[in-house]
mmCIF file of C-alpha atoms and ligand atoms in Angstrom:
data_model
loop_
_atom_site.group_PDB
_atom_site.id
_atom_site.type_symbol
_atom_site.label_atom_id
_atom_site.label_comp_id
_atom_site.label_asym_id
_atom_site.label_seq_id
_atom_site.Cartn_x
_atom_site.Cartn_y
_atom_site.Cartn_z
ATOM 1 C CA UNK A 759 0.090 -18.270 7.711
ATOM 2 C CA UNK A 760 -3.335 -17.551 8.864
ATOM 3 C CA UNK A 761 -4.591 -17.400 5.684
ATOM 4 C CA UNK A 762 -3.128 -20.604 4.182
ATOM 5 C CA UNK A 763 -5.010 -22.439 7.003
ATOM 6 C CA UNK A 764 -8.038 -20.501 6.408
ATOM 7 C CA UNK A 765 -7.984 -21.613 2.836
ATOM 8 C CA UNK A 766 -7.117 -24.969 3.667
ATOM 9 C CA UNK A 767 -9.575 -25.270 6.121
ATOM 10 C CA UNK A 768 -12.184 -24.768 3.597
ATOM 11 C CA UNK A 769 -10.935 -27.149 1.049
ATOM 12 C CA UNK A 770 -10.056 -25.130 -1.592
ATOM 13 C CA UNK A 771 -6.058 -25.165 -2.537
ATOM 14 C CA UNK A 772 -5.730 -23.559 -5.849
ATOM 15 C CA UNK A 773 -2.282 -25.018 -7.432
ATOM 16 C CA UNK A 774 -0.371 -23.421 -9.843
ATOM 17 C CA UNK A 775 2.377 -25.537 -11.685
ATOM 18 C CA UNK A 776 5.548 -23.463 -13.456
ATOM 19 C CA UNK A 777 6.155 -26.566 -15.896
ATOM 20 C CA UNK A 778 5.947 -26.621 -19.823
ATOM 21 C CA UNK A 779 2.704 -26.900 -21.508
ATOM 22 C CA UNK A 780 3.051 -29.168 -24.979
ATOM 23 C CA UNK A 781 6.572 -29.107 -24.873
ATOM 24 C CA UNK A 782 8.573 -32.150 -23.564
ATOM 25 C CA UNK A 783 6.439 -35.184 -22.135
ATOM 26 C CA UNK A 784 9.497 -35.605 -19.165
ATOM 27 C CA UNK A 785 8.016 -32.743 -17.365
ATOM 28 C CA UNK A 786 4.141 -33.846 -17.941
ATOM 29 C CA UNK A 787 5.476 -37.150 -16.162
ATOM 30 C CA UNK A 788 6.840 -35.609 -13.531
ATOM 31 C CA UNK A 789 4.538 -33.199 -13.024
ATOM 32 C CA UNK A 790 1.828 -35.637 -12.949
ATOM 33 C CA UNK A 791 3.935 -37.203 -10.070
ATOM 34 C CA UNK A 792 3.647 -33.916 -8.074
ATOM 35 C CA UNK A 793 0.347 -34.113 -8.488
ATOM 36 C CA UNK A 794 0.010 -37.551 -6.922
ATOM 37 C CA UNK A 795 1.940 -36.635 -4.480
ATOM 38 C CA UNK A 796 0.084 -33.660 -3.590
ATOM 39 C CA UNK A 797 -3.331 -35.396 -3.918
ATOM 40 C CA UNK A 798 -2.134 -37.850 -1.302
ATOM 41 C CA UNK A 799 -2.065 -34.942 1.144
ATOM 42 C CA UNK A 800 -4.704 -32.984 0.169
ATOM 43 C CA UNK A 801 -7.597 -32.775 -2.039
ATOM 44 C CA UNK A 802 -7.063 -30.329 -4.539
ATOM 45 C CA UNK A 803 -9.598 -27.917 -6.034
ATOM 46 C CA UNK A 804 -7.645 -26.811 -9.167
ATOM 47 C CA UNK A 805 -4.472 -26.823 -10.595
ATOM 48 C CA UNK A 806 -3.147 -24.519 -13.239
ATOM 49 C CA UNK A 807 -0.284 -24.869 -15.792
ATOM 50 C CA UNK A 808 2.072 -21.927 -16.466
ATOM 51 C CA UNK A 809 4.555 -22.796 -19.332
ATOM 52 C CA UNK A 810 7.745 -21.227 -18.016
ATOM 53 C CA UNK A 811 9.133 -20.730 -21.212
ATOM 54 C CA UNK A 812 6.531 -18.521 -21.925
ATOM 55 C CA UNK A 813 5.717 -16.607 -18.937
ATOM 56 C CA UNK A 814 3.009 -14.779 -20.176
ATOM 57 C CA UNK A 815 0.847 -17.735 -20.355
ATOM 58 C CA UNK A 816 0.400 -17.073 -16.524
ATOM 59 C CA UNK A 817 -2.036 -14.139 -17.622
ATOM 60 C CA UNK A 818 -5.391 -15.934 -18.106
ATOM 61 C CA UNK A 819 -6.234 -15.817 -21.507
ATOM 62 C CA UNK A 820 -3.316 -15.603 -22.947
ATOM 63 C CA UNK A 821 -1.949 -18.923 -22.497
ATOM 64 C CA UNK A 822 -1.834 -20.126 -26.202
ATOM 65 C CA UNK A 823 1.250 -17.730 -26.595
ATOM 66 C CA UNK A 824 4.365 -19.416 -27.854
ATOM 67 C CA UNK A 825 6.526 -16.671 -28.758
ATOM 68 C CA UNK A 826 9.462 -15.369 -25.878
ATOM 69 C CA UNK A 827 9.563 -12.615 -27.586
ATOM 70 C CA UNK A 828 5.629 -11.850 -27.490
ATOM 71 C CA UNK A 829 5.565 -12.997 -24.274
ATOM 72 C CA UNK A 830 8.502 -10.579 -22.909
ATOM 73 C CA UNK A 831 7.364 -7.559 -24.907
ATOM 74 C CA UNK A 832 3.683 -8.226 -23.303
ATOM 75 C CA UNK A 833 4.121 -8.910 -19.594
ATOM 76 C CA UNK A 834 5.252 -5.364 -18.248
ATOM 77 C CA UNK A 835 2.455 -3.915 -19.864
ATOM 78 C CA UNK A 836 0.380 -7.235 -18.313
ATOM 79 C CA UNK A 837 1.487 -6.311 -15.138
ATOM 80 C CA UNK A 838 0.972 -2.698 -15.171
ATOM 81 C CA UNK A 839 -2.727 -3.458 -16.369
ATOM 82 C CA UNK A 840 -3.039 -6.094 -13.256
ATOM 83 C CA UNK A 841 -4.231 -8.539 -15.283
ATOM 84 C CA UNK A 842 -5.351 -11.714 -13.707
ATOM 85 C CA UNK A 843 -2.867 -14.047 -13.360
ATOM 86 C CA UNK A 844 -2.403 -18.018 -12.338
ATOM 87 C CA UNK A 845 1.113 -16.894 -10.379
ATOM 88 C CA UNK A 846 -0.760 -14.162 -8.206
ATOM 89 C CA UNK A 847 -4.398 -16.527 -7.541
ATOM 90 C CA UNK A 848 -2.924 -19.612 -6.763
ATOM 91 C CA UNK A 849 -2.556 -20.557 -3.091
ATOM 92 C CA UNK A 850 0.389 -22.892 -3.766
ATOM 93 C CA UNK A 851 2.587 -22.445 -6.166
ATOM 94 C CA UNK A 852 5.050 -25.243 -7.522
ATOM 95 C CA UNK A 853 8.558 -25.255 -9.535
ATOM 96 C CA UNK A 854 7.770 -28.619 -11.154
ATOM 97 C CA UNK A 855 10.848 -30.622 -12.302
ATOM 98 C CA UNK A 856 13.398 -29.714 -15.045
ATOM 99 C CA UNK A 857 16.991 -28.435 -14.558
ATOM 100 C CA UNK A 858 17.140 -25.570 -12.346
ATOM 101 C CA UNK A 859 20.662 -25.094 -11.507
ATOM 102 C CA UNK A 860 23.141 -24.798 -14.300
ATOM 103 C CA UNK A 861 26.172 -22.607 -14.841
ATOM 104 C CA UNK A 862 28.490 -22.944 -17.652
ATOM 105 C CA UNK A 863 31.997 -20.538 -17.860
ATOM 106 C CA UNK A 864 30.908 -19.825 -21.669
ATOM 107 C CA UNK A 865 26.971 -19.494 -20.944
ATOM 108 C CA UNK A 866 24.022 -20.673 -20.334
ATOM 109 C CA UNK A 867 23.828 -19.505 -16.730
ATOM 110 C CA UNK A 868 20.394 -20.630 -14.648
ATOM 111 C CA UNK A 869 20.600 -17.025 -13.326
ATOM 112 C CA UNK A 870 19.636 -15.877 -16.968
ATOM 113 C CA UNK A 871 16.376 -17.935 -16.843
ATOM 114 C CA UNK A 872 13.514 -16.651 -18.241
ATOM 115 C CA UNK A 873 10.479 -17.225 -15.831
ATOM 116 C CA UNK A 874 12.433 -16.542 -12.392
ATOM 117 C CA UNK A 875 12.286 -12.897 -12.482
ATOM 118 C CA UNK A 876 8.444 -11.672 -13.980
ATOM 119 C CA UNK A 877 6.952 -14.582 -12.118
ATOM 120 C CA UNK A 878 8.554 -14.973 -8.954
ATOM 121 C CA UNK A 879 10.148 -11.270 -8.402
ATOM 122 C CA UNK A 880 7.936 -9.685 -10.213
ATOM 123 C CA UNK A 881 3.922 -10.918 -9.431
ATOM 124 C CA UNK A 882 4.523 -13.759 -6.268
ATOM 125 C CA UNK A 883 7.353 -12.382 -3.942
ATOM 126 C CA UNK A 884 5.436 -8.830 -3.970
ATOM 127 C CA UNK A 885 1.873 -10.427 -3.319
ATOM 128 C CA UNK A 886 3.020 -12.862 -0.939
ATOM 129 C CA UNK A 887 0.003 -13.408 1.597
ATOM 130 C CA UNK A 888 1.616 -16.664 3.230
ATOM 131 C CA UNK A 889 0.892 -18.557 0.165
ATOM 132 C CA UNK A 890 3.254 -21.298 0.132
ATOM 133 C CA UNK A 891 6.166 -22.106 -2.844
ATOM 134 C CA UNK A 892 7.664 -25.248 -3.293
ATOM 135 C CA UNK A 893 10.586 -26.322 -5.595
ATOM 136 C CA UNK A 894 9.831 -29.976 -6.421
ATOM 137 C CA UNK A 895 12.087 -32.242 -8.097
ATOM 138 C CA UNK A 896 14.265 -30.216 -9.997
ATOM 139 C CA UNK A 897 18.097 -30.911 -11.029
ATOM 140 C CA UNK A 898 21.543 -29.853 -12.463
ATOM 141 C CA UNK A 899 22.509 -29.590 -16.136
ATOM 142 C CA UNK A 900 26.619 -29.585 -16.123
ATOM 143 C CA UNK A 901 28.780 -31.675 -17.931
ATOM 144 C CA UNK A 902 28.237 -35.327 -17.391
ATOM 145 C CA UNK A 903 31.645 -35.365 -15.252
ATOM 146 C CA UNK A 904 30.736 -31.786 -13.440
ATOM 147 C CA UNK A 905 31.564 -31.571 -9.664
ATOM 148 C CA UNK A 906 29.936 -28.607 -9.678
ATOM 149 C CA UNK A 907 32.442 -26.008 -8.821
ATOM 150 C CA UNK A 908 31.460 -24.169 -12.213
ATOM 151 C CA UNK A 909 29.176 -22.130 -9.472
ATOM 152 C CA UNK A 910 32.694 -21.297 -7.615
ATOM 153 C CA UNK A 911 33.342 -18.579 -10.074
ATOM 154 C CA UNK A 912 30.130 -17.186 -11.084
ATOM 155 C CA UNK A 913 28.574 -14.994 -8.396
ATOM 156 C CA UNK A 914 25.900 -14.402 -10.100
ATOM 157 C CA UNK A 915 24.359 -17.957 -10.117
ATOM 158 C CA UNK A 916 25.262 -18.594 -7.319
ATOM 159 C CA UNK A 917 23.221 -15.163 -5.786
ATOM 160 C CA UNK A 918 20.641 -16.658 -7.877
ATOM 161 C CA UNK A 919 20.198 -20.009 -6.571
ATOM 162 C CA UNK A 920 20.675 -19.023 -3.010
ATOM 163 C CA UNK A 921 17.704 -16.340 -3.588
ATOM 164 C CA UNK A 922 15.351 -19.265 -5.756
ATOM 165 C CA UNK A 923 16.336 -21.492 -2.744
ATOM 166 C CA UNK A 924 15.104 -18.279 0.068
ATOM 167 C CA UNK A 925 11.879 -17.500 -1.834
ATOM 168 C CA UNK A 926 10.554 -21.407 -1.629
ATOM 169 C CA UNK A 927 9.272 -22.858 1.315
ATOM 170 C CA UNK A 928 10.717 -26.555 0.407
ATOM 171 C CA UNK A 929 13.203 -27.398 -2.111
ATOM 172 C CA UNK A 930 13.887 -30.692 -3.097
ATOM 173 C CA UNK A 931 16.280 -31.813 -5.653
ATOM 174 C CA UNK A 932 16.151 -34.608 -7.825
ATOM 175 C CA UNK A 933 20.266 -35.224 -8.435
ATOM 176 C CA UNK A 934 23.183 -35.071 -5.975
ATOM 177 C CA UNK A 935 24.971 -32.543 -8.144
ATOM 178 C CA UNK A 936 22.576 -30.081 -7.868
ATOM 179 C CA UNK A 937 22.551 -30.787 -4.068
ATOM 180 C CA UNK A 938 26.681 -30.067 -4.260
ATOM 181 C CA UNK A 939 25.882 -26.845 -6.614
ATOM 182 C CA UNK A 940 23.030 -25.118 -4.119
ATOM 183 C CA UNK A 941 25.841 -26.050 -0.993
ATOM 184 C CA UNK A 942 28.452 -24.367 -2.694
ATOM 185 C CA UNK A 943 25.681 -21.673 -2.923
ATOM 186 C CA UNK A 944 25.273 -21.835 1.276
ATOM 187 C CA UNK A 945 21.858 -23.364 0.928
ATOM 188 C CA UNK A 946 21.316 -27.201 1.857
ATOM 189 C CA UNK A 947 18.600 -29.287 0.302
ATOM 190 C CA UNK A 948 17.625 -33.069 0.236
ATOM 191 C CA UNK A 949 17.459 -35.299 -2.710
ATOM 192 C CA UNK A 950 14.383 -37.375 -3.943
ATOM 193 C CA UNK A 951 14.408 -39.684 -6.699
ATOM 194 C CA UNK A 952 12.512 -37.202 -9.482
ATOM 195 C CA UNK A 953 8.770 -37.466 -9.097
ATOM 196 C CA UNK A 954 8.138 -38.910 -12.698
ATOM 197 C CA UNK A 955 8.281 -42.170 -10.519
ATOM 198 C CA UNK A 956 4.542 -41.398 -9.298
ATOM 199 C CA UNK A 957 3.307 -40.234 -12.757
ATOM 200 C CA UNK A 958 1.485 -44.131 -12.871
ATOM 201 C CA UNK A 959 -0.162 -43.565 -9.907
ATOM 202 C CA UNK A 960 -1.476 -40.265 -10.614
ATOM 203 C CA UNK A 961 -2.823 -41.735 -13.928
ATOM 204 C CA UNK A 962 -4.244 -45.356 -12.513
ATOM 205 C CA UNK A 963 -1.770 -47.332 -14.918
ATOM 206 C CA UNK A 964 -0.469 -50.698 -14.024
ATOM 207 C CA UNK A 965 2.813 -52.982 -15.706
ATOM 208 C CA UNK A 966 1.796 -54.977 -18.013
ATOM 209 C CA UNK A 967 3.668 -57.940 -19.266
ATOM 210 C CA UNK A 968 6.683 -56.816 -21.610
ATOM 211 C CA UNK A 969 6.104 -57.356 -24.667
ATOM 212 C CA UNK A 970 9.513 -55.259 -26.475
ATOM 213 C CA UNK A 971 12.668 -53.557 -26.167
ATOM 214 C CA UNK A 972 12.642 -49.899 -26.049
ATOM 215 C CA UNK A 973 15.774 -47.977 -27.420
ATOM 216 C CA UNK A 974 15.688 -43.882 -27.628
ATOM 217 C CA UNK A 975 18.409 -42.079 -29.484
ATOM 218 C CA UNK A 976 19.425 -38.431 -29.296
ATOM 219 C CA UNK A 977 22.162 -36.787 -31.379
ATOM 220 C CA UNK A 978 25.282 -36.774 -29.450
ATOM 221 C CA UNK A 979 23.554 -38.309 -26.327
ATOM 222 C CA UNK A 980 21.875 -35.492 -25.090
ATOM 223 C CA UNK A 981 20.483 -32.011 -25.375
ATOM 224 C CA UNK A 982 23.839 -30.437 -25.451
ATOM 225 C CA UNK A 983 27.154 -30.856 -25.503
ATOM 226 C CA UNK A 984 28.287 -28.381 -23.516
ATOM 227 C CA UNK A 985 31.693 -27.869 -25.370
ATOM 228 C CA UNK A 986 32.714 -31.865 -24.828
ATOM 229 C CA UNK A 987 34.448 -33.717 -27.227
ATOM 230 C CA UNK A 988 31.423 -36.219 -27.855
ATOM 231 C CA UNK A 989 31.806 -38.191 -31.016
ATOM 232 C CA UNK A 990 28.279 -37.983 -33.033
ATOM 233 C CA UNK A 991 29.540 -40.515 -35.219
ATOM 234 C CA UNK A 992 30.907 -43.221 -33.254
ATOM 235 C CA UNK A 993 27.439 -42.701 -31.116
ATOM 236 C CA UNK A 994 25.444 -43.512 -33.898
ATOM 237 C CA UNK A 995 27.412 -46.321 -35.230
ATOM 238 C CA UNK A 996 27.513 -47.831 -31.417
ATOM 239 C CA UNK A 997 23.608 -47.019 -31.636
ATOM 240 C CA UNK A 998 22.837 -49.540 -34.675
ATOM 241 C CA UNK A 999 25.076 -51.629 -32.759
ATOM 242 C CA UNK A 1000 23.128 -51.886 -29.442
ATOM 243 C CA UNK A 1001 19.833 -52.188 -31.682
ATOM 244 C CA UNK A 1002 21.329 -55.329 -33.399
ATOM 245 C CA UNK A 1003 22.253 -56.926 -30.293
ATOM 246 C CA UNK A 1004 19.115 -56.104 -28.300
ATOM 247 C CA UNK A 1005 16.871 -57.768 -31.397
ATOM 248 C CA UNK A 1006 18.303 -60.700 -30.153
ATOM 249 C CA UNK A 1007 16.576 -60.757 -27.008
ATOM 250 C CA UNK A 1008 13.016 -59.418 -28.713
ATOM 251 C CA UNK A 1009 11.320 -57.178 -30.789
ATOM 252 C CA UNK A 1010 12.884 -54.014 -30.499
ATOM 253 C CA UNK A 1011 10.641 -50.225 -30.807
ATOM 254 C CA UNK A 1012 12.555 -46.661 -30.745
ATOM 255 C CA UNK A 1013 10.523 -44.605 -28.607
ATOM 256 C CA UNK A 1014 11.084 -40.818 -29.986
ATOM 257 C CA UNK A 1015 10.001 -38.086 -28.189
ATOM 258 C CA UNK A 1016 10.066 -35.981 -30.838
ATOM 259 C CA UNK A 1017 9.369 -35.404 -34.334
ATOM 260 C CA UNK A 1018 13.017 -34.986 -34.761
ATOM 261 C CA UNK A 1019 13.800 -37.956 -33.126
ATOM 262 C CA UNK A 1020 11.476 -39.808 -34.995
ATOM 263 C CA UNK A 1021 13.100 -38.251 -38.227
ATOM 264 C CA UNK A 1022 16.644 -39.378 -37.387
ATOM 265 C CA UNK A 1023 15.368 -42.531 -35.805
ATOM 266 C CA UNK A 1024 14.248 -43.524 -39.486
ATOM 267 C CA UNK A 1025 17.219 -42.374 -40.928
ATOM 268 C CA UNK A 1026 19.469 -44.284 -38.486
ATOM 269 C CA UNK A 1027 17.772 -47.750 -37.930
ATOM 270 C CA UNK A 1028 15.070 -47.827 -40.582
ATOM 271 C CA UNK A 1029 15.040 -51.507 -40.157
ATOM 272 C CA UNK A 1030 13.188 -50.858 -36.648
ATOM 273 C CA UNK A 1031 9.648 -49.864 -35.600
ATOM 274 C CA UNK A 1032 9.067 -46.700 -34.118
ATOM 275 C CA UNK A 1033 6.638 -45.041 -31.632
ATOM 276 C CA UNK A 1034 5.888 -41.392 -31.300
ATOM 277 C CA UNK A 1035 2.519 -39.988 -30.386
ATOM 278 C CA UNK A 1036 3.521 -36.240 -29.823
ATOM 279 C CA UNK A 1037 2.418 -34.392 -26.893
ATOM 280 C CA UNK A 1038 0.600 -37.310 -25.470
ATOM 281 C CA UNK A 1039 2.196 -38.561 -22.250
ATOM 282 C CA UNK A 1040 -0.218 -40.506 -21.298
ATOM 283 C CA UNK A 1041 0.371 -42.600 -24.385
ATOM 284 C CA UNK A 1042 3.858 -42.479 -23.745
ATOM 285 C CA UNK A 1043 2.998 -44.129 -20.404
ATOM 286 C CA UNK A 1044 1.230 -46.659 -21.573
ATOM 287 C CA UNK A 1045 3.783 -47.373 -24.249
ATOM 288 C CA UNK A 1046 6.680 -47.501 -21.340
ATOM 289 C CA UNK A 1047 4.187 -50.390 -19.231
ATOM 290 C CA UNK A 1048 4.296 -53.059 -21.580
ATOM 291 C CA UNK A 1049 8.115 -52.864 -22.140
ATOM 292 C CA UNK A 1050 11.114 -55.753 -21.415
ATOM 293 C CA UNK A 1051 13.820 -53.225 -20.676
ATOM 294 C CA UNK A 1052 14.991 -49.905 -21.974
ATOM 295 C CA UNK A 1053 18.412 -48.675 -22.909
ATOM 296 C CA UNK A 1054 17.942 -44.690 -24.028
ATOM 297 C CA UNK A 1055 19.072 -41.307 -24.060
ATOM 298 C CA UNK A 1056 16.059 -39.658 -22.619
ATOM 299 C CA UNK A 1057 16.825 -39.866 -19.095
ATOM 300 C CA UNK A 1058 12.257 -39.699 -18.289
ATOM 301 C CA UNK A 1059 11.653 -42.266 -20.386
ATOM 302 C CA UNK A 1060 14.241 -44.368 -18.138
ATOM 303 C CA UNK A 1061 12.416 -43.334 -15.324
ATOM 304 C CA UNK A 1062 8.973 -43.591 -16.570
ATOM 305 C CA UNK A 1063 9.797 -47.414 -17.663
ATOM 306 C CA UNK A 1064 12.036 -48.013 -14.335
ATOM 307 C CA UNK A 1065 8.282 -46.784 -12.651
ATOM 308 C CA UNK A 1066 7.015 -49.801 -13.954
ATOM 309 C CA UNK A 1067 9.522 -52.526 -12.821
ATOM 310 C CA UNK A 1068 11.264 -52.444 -15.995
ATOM 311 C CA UNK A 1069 15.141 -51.858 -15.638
ATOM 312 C CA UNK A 1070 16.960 -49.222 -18.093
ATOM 313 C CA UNK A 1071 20.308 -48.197 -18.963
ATOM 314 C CA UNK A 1072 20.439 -44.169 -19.173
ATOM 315 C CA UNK A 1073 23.215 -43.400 -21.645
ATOM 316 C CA UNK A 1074 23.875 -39.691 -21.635
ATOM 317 C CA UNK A 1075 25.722 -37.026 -21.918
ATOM 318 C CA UNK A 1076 24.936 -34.079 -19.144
ATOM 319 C CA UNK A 1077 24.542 -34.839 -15.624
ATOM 320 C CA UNK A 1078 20.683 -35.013 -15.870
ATOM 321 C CA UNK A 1079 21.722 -38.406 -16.895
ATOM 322 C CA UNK A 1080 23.030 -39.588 -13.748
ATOM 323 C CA UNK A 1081 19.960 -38.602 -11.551
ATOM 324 C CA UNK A 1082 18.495 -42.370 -12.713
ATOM 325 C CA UNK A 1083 21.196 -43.877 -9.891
ATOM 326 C CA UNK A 1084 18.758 -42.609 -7.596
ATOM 327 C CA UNK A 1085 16.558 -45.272 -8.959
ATOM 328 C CA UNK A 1086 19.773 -47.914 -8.249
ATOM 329 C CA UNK A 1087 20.016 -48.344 -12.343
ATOM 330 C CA UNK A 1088 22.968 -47.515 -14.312
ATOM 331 C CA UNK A 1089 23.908 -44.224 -15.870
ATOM 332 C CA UNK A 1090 26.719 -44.555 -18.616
ATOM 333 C CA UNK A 1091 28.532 -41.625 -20.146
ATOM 334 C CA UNK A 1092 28.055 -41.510 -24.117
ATOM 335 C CA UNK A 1093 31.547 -40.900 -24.329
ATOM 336 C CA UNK A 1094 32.486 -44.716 -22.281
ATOM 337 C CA UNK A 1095 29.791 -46.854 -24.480
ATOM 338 C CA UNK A 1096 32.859 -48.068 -26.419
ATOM 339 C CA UNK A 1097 35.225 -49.312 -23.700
ATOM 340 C CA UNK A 1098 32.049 -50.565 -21.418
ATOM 341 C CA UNK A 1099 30.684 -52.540 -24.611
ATOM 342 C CA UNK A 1100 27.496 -53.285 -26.237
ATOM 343 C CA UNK A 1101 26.831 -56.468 -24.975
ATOM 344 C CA UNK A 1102 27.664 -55.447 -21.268
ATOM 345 C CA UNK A 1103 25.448 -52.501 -21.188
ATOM 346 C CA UNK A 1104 22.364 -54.496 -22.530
ATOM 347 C CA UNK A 1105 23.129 -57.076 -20.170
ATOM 348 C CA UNK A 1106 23.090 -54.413 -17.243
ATOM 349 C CA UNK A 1107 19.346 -54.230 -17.769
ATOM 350 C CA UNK A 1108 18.936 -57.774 -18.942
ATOM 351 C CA UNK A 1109 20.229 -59.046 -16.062
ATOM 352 C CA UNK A 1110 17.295 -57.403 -13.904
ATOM 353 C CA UNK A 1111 14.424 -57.997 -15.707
ATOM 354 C CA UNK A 1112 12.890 -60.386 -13.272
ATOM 355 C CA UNK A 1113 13.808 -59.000 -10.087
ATOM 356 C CA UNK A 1114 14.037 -55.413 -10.592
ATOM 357 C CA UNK A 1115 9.914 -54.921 -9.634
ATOM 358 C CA UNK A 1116 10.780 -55.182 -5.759
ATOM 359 C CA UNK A 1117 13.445 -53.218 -5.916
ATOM 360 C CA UNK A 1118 11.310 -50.194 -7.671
ATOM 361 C CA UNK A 1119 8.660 -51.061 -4.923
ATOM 362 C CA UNK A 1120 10.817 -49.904 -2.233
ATOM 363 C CA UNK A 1121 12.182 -47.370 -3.711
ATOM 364 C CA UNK A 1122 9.055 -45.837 -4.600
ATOM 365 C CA UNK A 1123 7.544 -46.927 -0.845
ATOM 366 C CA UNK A 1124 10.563 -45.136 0.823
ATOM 367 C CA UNK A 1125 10.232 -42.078 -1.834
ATOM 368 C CA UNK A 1126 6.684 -41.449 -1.089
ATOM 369 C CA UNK A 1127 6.753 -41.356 2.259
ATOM 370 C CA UNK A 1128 9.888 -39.081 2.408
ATOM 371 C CA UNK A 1129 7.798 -36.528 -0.429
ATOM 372 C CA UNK A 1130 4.359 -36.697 1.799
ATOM 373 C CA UNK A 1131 6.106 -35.878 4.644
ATOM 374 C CA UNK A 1132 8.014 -32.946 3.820
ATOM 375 C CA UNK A 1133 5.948 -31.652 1.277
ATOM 376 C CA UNK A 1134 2.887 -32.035 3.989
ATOM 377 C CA UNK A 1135 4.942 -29.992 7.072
ATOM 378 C CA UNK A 1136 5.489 -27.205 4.123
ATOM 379 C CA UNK A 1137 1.877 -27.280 3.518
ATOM 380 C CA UNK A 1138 1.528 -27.118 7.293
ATOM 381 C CA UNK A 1139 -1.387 -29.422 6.930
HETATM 382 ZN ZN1 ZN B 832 26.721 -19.093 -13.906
#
């Protein structure tokens, strides 16, 4: 305690992010948010990126590691040589976004996880010193249709998430399934619309006038499918369909977040322009300011756009998908496009082009002040 005043006192909080580095532009958005957040409280001296997939590149110097195998054969011996690290120097240190909790009969379990144990058992719990942890923003990854009592019958994730909830100082979720899953843990945590919200503020970028339609498509909806009976066909025919209809209303860009989208993007709807700068957020950002509306499968571009007073449709198929509610926008399962209807769906976000700006205004008003505050009495400052 003492010494996190101390430090603070002198106006020097060192921050170091667990986030990815180059690796999807949802968690450079909403870690930027964090950071917005964060610089609304307190002026901050440094912050440092830790790529959690690769939990080595917490040892300085050997960040530009991108192998998990590398990295796990390296850190023991990284540890035993005490080699300086961003986990053990920082004064704060943040969980930043992503899935956190998720628990599936057949695997993955979040237990499992690959940064948890050599950065948070192994170099911060042991080297403790007051310093402060905070678990900002991060979510569930079930089945779209989870309620979350996968955790019911796996002790070991749910030991796990009660521990990851014991070792932070604040948690805050970003979805109300993950809220259910850390309760049926015997933890209780509030939920936040995800910080990817603030990402615009942290970056000085305003809405411009729309000037397009964006549409993103994944494979099957989403990341995984998590052993549901998803339909890749039928989404991509329903796809092309929803492009067709949402050219009538405008020019219409697929924003791909990936090579690989980009790749099956051209294959798909060649007919359409594309935009993919990779690894650039801030692009990204920019791209997401000047848009009409956005119907897509990557649930931070929804956000990102919805930032901006433009209103999106997240269709998806994991329950990361449903976290945009918090945003009061619509979250459609991949597998329901067909009985909801093309037409409906693009009118869902059609419908609030005009007036959807105030609503994001108050939700981002209420959101901020709900993040300063708690984020500030963890801080103690
Ligand atoms: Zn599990």
């Amino acid at each position: 305690m003492y010494y996190l005043r101390n430090i603070i006192q002198e106006h020097v909080l060192k921050i170091a992010i667990i986030t990815t580095v180059k690796h999807n532009i949802g968690d450079d958005f909403v870690r930027e948010g964090i950071l917005y957040l964060l610089d609304s409280i307190k002026e901050l001296s440094s912050v440092e990126l830790i790529h959690k997939h690769i939990p080595i590149s917490a040892v300085h110097g050997l960040e530009k590691i991108r192998s998990y195998r590398v990295s796990k054969a390296l850190d023991p011996l990284a540890r035993l040589l005490g080699s300086k690290n961003r986990v053990n120097n920082a004064d704060v240190l943040i969980q930043s976004g992503a899935p956190v909790y998720w628990c599936h009969p057949d695997g993955p379990h979040c237990a499992d996880n690959e940064w948890f144990d050599p950065l948070i058992r192994k170099r911060f719990l042991p080297d403790r010193r007051g310093r402060k942890f905070l678990n900002i923003a991060g979510g569930s990854c079930q089945r779209y249709h989870s309620d979350g009592s996968e955790i019911d019958s796996c002790p070991a994730c749910s030991a796990y998430i009660r521990e990851f909830f014991d070792a932070c100082d604040l948690t805050i979720l970003r979805d109300k399934l993950a809220q259910t899953m850390l309760k049926k843990a015997g933890r209780e945590a509030s939920v936040l619309p995800c910080t990817s919200i603030f990402a615009r503020d942290r970056l000085g970028l305003n809405a411009l006038n729309g000037e397009y339609i964006v549409l993103n498509f994944m494979e099957n909806g989403g990341h995984f499918t998590f052993g549901q009976n998803i339909d890749a066909n039928l989404w991509r025919s329903q796809f092309k369909q929803i492009a067709a209809v949402a050219k009538k209303h405008g020019r219409v860009i697929i924003a791909c977040h990936t090579p690989d989208e980009e790749n099956l993007a051209s294959l798909l709807v060649p007919e359409y322009e594309r935009f993919l700068v990779p690894d650039d957020h801030v692009e990204f950002m920019k791209f997401y300011s000047r848009a009409i509306f956005g119907i897509v499968n990557r649930v931070h571009a929804g956000f990102v756009m919805a930032s901006f007073g433009k209103p999106v449709v997240v269709i998806g198929n994991d329950s990361r998908a449903l976290m945009i509610e918090n945003l009061n926008l619509p979250s459609i399962f991949v597998g329901d496009v067909e009985h909801i209807g093309v037409e409906s769906i693009i009118n869902k976000a059609l419908s609030r082009v005009s007036s959807y700006s105030d609503e994001i205004e108050a939700i981002r008003s209420r959101a901020k002040s709900e993040y300063t505050l708690a984020i500030g009495n963890a801080l103690e400052v």
